[in-house]
Short mmCIF file of C-alpha atoms in Angstrom, two decimals:
data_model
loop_
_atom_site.label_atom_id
_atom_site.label_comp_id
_atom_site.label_asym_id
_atom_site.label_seq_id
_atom_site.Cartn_x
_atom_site.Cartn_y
_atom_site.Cartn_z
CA UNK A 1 15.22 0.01 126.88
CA UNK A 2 15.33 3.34 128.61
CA UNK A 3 17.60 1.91 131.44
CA UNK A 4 19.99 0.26 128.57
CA UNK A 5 20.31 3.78 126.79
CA UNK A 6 21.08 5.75 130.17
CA UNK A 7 23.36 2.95 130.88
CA UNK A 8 25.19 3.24 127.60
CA UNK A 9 25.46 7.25 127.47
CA UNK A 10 26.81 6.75 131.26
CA UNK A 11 29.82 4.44 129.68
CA UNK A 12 28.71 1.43 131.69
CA UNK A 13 27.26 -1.88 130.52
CA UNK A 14 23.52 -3.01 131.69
CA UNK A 15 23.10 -4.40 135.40
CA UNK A 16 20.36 -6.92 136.52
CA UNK A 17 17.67 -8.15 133.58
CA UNK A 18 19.09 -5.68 131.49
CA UNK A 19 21.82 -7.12 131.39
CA UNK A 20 20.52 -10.61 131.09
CA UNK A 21 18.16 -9.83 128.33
CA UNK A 22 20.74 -8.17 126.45
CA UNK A 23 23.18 -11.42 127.51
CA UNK A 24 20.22 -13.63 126.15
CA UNK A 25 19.56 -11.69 122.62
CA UNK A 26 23.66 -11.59 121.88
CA UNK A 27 23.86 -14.85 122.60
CA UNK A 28 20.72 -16.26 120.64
CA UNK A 29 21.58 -13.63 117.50
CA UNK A 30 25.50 -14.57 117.40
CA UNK A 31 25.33 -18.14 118.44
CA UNK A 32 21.78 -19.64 116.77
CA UNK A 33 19.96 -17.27 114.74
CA UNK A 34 23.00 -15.95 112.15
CA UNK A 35 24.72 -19.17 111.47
CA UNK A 36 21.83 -21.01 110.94
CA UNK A 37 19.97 -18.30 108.67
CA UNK A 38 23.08 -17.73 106.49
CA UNK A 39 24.42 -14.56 104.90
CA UNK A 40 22.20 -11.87 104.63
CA UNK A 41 20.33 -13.20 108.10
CA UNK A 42 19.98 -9.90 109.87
CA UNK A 43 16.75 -9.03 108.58
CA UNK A 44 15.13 -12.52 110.14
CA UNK A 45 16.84 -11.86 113.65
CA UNK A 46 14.03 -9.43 115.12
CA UNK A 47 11.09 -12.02 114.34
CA UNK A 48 13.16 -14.79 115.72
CA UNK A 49 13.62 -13.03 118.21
CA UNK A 50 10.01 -11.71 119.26
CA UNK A 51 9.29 -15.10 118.60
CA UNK A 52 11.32 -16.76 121.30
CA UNK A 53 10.64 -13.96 124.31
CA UNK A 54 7.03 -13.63 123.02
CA UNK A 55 7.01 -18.03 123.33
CA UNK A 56 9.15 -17.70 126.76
CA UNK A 57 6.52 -14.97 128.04
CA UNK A 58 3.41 -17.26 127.34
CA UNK A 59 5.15 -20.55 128.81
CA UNK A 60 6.02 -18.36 131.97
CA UNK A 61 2.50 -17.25 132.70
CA UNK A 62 1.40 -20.90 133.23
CA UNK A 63 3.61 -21.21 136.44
CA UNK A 64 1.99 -17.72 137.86
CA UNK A 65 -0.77 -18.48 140.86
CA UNK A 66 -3.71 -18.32 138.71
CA UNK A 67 -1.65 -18.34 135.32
CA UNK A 68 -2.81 -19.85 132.06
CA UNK A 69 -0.53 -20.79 129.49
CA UNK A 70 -1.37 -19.42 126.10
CA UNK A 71 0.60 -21.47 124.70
CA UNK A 72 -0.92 -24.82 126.24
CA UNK A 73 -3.68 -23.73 123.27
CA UNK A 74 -2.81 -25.45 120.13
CA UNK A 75 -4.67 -22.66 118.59
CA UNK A 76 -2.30 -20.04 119.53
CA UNK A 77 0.53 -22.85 118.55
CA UNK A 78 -0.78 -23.33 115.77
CA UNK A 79 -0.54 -19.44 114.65
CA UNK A 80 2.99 -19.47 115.32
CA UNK A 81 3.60 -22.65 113.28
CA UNK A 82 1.45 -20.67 110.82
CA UNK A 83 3.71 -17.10 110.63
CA UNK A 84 6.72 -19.72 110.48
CA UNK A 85 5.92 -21.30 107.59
CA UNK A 86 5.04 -17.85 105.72
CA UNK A 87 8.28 -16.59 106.74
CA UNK A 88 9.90 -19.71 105.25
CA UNK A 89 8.30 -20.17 102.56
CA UNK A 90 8.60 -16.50 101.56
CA UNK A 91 12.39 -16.52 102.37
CA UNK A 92 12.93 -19.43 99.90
CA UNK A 93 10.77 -17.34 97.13
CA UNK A 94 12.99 -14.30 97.89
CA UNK A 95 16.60 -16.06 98.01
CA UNK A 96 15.94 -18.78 94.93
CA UNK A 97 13.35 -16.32 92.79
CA UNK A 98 10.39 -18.45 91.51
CA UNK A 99 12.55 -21.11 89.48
CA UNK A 100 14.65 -21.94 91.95
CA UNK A 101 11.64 -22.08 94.49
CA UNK A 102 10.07 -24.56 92.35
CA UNK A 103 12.86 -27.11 92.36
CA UNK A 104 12.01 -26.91 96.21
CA UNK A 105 8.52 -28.36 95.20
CA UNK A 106 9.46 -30.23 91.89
CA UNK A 107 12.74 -32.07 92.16
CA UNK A 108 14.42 -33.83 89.94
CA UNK A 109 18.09 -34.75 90.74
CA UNK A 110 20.67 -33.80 88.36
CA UNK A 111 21.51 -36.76 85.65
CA UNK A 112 18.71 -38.37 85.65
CA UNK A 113 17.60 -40.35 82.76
CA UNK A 114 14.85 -38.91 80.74
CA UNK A 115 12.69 -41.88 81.27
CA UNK A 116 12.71 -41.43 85.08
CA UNK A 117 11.43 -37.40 85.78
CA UNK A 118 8.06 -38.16 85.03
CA UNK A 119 8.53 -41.35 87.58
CA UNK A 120 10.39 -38.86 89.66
CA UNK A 121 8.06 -36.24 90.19
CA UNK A 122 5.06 -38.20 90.40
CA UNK A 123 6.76 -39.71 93.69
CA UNK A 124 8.73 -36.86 95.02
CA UNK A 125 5.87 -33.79 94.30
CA UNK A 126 3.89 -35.08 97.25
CA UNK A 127 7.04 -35.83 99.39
CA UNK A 128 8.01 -32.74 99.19
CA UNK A 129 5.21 -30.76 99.72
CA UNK A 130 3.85 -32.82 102.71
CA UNK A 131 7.75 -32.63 103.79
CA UNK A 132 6.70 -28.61 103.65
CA UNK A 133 3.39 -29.01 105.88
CA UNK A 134 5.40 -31.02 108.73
CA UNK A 135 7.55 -28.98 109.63
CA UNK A 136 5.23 -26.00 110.81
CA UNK A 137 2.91 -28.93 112.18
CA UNK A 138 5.80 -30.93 114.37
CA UNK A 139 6.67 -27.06 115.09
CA UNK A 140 3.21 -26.35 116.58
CA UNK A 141 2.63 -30.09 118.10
CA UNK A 142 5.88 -30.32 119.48
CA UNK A 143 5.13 -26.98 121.76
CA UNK A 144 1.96 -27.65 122.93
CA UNK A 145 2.40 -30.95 124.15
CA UNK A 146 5.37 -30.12 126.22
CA UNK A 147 3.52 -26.91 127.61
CA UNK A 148 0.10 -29.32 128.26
CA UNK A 149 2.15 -32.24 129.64
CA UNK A 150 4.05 -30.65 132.25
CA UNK A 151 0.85 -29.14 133.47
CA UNK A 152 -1.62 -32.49 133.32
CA UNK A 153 1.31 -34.45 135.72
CA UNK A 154 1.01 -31.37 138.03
CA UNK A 155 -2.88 -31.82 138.48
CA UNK A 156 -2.76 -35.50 138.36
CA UNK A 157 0.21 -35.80 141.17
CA UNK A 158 -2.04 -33.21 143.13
CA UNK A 159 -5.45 -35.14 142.56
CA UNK A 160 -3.45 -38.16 144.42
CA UNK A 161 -3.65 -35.98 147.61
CA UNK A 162 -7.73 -35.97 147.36
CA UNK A 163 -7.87 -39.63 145.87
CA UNK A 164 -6.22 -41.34 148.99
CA UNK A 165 -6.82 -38.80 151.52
CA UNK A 166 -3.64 -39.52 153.12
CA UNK A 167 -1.26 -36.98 154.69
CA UNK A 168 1.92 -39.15 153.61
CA UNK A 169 0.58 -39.24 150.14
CA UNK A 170 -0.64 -35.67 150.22
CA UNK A 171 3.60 -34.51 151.16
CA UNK A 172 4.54 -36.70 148.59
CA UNK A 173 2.55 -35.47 145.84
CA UNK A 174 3.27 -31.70 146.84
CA UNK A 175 6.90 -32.40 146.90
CA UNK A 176 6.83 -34.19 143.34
CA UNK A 177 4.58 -31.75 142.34
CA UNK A 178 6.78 -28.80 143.04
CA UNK A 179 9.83 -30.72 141.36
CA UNK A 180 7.58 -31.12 138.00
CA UNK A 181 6.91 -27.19 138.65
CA UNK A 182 10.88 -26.71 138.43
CA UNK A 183 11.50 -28.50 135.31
CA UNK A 184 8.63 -26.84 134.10
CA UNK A 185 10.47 -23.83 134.45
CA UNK A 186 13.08 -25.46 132.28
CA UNK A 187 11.23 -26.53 129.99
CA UNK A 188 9.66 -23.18 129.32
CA UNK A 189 12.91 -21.65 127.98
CA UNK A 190 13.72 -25.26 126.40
CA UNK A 191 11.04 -25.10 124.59
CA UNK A 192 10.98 -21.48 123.22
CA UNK A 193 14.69 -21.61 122.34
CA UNK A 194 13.49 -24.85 120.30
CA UNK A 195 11.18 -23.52 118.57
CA UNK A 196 13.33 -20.29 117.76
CA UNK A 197 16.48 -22.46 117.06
CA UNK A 198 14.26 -25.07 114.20
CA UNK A 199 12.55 -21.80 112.57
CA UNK A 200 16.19 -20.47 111.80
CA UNK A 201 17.45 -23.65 110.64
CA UNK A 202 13.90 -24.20 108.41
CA UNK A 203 14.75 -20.55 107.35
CA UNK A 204 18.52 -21.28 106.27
CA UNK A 205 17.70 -24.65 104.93
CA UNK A 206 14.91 -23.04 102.30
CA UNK A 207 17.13 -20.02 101.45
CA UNK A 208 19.97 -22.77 100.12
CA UNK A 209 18.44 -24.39 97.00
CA UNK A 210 21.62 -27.13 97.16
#
């Protein structure tokens, strides 16, 4: 931040990772965040975006010589998931006020005949709120599994090497191994971006009542 501000009062534009970071946040803000939020979006742009560099971080620390990967923990998935769905929900109370929030819950589509809304809600009530609970849940599911995969194909392609004992199978396994490490590396900003881009389109969709 420092470097950005010197760079700015100096009349130039960032160099190196300051420059990509502030490439990256642009580009996520402009691009993802504010169309899919809607008008009035700028107030959810710095949690969605702590939320992708803080995902990015922990999914980067797994491919560090003795790295873990936090979020290879569906516990620490699951608390994201968890501040997601607050944030929605609370967005939707905010934009539609408590009425309007309610249809979200309780629908009943316009017309219907007077027999049918008790038919209606009895069917939909549940739909809707289990609809509610999915989303954080694929959210949090989605993540770990691709963070927990990636790493179980690793160990297994390296347990081949002590399985056969074989120094043909041993190269082979270290060379798949290190091309599963690569798209690893992929799928570590695939997945954050993911999980940043669904949370803004949860976030828009909940803040429309139509």
């Amino acid at each position: 931040a420092r470097s950005i501000a010197r760079a700015q009062a100096e009349g130039r534009p960032p160099k190196g990772l300051h420059g990509a970071m502030e490439a990256m946040t642009l580009y996520l803000r402009q691009e993802f965040i504010l169309p899919n939020v809607g008008h009035h979006g700028e107030g959810y742009v710095p949690y969605l975006l702590t939320v992708f560099f803080f995902i990015l971080a922990c999914n980067l620390l797994g491919l560090l010589p003795w790295g873990a990967t936090p979020t290879g923990n569906i516990a620490v998935t699951g608390a994201l998931a968890l501040l997601a769905f607050v944030v929605i929900e609370i967005s939707g109370m905010r934009s539609l006020g408590f009425k309007g929030y309610m249809k979200t819950i309780f629908y009943l589509p316009p017309g219907l005949p007077a027999f049918m809304k008790p038919i209606m809600l009895v069917v939909m009530t549940p739909i809707e709120l289990i609809g509610k609970l999915a989303k954080p849940f694929a959210l949090a599911v989605r993540l770990f599994a691709n963070m927990t995969s990636g790493h179980v194909l690793v160990l297994a392609l390296i347990g081949l090497t002590f399985l056969f004992q074989s120094y043909t199978v041993g190269v082979a396994a270290s060379a798949l191994a290190t091309g599963v490490m690569l798209l690893e590396l992929f799928v570590a900003f695939l997945q954050a971006f993911v999980f940043t881009l669904l949370t803004s389109v949860f976030i828009g969709l909940m803040r429309a009542e139509h």
